[in-house]
Coordinates of C-alpha atoms in Angstrom, one line a residue:
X250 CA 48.5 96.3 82.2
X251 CA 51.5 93.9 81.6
X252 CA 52.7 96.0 78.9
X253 CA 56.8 96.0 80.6
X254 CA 56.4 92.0 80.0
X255 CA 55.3 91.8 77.5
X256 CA 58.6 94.2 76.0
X257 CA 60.6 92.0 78.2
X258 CA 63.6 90.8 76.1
X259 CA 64.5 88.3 78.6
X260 CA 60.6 87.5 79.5
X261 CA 60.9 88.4 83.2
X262 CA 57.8 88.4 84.7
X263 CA 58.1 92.4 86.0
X264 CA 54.7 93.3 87.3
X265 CA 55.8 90.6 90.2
X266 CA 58.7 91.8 90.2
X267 CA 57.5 95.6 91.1
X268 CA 54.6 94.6 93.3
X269 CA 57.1 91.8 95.7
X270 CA 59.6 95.3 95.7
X271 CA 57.1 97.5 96.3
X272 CA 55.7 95.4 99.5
X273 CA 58.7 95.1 100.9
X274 CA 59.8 98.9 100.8
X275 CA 56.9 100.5 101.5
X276 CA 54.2 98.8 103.4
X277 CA 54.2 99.8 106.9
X278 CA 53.3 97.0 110.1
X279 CA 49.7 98.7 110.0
X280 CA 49.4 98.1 106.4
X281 CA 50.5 94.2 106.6
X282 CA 48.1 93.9 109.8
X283 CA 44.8 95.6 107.2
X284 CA 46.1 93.6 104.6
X285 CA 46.5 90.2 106.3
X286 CA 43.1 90.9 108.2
X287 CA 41.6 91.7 104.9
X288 CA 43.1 87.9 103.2
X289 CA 41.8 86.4 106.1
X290 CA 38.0 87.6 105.1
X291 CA 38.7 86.8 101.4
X292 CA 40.6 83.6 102.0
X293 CA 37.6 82.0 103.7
X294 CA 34.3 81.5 101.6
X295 CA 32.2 81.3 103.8
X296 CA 33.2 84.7 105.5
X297 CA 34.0 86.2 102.1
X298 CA 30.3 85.3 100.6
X299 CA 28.6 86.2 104.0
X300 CA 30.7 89.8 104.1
X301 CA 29.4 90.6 100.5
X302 CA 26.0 89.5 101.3
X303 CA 26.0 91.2 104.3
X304 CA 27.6 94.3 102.7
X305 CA 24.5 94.0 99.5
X306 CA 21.6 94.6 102.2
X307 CA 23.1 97.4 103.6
X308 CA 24.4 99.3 100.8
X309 CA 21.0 101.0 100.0
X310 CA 21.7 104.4 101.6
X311 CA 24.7 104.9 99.5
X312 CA 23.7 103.8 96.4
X313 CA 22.9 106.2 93.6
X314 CA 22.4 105.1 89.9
X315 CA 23.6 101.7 90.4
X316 CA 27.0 102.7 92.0
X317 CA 27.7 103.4 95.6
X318 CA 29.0 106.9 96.3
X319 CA 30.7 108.5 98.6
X320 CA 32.8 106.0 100.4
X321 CA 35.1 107.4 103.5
X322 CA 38.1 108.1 102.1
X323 CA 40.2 105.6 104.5
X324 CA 38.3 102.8 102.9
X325 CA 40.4 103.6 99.9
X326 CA 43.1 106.3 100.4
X327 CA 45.7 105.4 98.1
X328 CA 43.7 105.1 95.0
X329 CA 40.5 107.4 95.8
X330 CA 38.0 105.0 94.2
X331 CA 35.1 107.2 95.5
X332 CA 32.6 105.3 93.6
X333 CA 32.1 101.7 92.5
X334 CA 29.3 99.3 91.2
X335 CA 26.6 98.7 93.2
X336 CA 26.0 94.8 94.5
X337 CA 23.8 92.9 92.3
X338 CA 20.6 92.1 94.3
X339 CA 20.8 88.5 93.6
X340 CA 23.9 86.8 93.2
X341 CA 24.8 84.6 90.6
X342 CA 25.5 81.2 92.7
X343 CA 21.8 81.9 93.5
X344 CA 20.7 82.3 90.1
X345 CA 22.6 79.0 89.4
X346 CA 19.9 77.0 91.0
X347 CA 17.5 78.9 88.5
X348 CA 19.0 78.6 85.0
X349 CA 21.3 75.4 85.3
X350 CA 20.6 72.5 82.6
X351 CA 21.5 69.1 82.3
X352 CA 22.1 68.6 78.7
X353 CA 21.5 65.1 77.1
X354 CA 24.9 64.0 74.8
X355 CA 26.2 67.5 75.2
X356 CA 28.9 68.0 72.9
X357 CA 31.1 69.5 75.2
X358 CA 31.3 70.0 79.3
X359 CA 32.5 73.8 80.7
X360 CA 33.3 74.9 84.3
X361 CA 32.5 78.0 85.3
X362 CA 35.0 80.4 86.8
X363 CA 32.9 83.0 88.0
X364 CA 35.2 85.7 89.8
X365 CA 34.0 88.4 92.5
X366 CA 33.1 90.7 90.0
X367 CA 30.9 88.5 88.0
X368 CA 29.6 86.8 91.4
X369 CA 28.7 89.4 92.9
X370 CA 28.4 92.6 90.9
X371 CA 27.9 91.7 87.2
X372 CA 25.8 88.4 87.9
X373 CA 23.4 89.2 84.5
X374 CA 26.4 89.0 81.9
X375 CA 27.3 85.2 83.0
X376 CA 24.0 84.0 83.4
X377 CA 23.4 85.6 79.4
X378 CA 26.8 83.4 78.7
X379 CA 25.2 80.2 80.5
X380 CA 22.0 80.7 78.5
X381 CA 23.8 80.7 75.5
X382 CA 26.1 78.1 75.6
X383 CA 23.1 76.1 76.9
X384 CA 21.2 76.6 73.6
X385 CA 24.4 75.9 71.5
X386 CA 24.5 72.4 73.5
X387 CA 27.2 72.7 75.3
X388 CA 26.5 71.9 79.7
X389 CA 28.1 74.1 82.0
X390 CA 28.7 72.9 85.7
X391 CA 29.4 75.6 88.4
X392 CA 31.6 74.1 91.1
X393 CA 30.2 76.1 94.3
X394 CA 33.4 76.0 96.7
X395 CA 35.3 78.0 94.0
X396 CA 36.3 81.3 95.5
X397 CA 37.9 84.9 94.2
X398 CA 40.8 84.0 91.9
X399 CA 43.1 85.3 94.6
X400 CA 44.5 88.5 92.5
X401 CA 43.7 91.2 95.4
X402 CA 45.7 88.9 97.7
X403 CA 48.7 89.2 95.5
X404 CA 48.3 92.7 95.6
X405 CA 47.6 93.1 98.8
X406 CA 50.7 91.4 99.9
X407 CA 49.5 88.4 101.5
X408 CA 51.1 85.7 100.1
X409 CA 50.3 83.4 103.1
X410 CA 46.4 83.5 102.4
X411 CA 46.7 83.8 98.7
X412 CA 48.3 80.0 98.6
X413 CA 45.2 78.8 100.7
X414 CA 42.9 80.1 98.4
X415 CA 44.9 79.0 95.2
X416 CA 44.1 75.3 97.1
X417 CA 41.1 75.6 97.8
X418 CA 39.9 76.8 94.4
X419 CA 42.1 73.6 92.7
X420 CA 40.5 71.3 95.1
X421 CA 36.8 72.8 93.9
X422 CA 37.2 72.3 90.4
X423 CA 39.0 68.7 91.1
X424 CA 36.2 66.2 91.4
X425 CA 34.1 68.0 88.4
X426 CA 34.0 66.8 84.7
X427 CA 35.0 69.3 82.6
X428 CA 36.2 69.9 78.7
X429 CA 37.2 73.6 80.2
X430 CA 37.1 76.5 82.4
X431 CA 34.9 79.9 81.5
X432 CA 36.1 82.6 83.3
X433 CA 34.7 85.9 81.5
X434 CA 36.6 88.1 83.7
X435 CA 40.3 88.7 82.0
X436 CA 42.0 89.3 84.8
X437 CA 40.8 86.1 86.7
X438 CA 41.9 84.5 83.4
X439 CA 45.4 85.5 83.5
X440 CA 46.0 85.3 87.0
X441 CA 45.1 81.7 87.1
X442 CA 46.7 81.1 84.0
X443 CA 50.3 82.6 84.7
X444 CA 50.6 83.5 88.2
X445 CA 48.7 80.6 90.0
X446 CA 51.8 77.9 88.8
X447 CA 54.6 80.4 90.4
X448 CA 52.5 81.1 93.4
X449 CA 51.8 77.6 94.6
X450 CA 54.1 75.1 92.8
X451 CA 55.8 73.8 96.0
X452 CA 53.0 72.7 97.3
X453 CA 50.8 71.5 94.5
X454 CA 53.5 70.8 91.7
X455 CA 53.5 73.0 88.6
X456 CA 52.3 70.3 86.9
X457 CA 49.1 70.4 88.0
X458 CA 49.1 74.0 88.3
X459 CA 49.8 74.6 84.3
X460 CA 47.1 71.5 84.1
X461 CA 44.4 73.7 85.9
X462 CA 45.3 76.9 84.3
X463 CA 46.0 75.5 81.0
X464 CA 41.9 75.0 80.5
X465 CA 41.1 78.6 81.4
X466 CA 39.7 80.6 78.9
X467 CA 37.6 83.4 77.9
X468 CA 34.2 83.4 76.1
X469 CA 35.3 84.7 73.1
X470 CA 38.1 82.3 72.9
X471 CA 35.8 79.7 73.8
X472 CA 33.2 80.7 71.2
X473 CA 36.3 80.7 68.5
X474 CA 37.4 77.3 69.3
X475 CA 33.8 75.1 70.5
X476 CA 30.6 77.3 68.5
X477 CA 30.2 78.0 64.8
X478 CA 28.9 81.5 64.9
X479 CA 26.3 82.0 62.1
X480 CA 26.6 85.5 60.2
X481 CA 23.4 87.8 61.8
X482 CA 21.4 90.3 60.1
X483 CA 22.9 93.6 60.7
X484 CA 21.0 95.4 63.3
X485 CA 21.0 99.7 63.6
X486 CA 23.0 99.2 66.7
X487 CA 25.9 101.0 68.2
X488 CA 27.5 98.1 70.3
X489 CA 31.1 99.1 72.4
X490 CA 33.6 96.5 72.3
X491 CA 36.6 96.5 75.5
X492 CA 39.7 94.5 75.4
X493 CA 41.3 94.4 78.6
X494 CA 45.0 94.5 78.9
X495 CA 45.3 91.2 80.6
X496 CA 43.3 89.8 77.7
X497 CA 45.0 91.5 75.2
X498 CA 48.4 90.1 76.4

């Protein structure tokens, strides 16, 4: 949750701290082998899209109410997630090809960022985001090698895959136009944001790093800065509002 950094008189980044401790004491040589077999699959796109794809026609016998249920517990021993959303049945790289507009004099050019979860599980809240930044004349562009921000690497423990994939997702967004990045996922946000420049710096230069991460931003940040928002009838609707910890810091 970031909360010890944020308390941080001396502004040391802690939750790294903890999780490069952490890896070194207690992960077994069975543990690094899952964990670097696992990076391998998520450091590729290719295998990572065609794994999830793969994964979304055969989930059907354990899904129940939009989540699947039941998982062995080995999948996930140490935290006993049980249950998590189902895949969405389309996507939202293939919805791209559906809803993206080319905007005539747009008054302003975002990437999208779209993160696993909004990939693959939550595909209908970015493609309500793309719609209505599209009507407020602003042109979003969806650079398709991008790939997961890189955050279950890190904690995982595979710093050796994680760098490849902090590459490869600089070297997507490199040769696109762009005013700045949407990512409506919070944690992708800060990840790339703060982590991505300590990562990979060596190789890439934090310059460029910072550069990249400093045009990351949420939609409500965006919608603060870029869109006038116009004061709306009040509806009879209950409407629950979350703010993540890695937004919130």
């Amino acid at each position: 949750c970031l909360a010890c950094q944020e308390v941080c008189a001396s502004g040391i980044r802690l939750p790294l701290l903890i999780k490069e401790v952490q890896d070194r004491l207690s992960r077994t040589w069975l543990e690094k082998i899952s964990s670097s077999a696992v990076g391998s699959i998520i450091a590729s796109r290719k295998v990572f899209y065609a794994t999830l794809m793969a994964a979304r026609k055969l989930q059907g016998p354990l899904v129940s109410k939009g989540f699947i249920r039941h998982l062995p517990m080995i999948l996930y021993k140490k935290h006993a997630y049980r249950t998590l959303p189902m895949l969405s049945p389309e996507p939202f790289y293939i919805r791209w090809k559906r809803i993206c507009k080319l905007l005539e004099k747009p008054r302003l050019k975002v990437a999208i960022f779209a993160g696993c979860l909004n990939e693959f599980v939550y595909p209908d809240q970015l493609e309500m985001a793309v719609k209505f930044l599209t009507a407020h004349h602003i042109e979003l562009v969806y650079p398709r090698q991008q790939n997961c921000c890189g955050l279950p690497l890190l904690m995982l423990g595979d710093k050796k895959n994680l760098r490849k994939l902090i590459q490869q997702n600089i070297r997507a967004f490199k040769g696109v136009s762009y005013d700045a990045i949407l990512t409506l996922c919070a944690s992708c946000a800060s990840f790339i944001k703060d982590s991505y420049p300590e990562v990979e710096s060596e190789n890439m230069g934090t310059e460029e790093m910072c550069d990249f991460g400093g045009k990351v931003m949420d939609l409500r940040t965006l919608l603060d800065i870029y869109v006038e928002m116009k004061k709306q009838t009040p509806k009879n609707q209950s409407i629950t509002y979350h703010a993540p910890c890695h937004l919130h810091r």
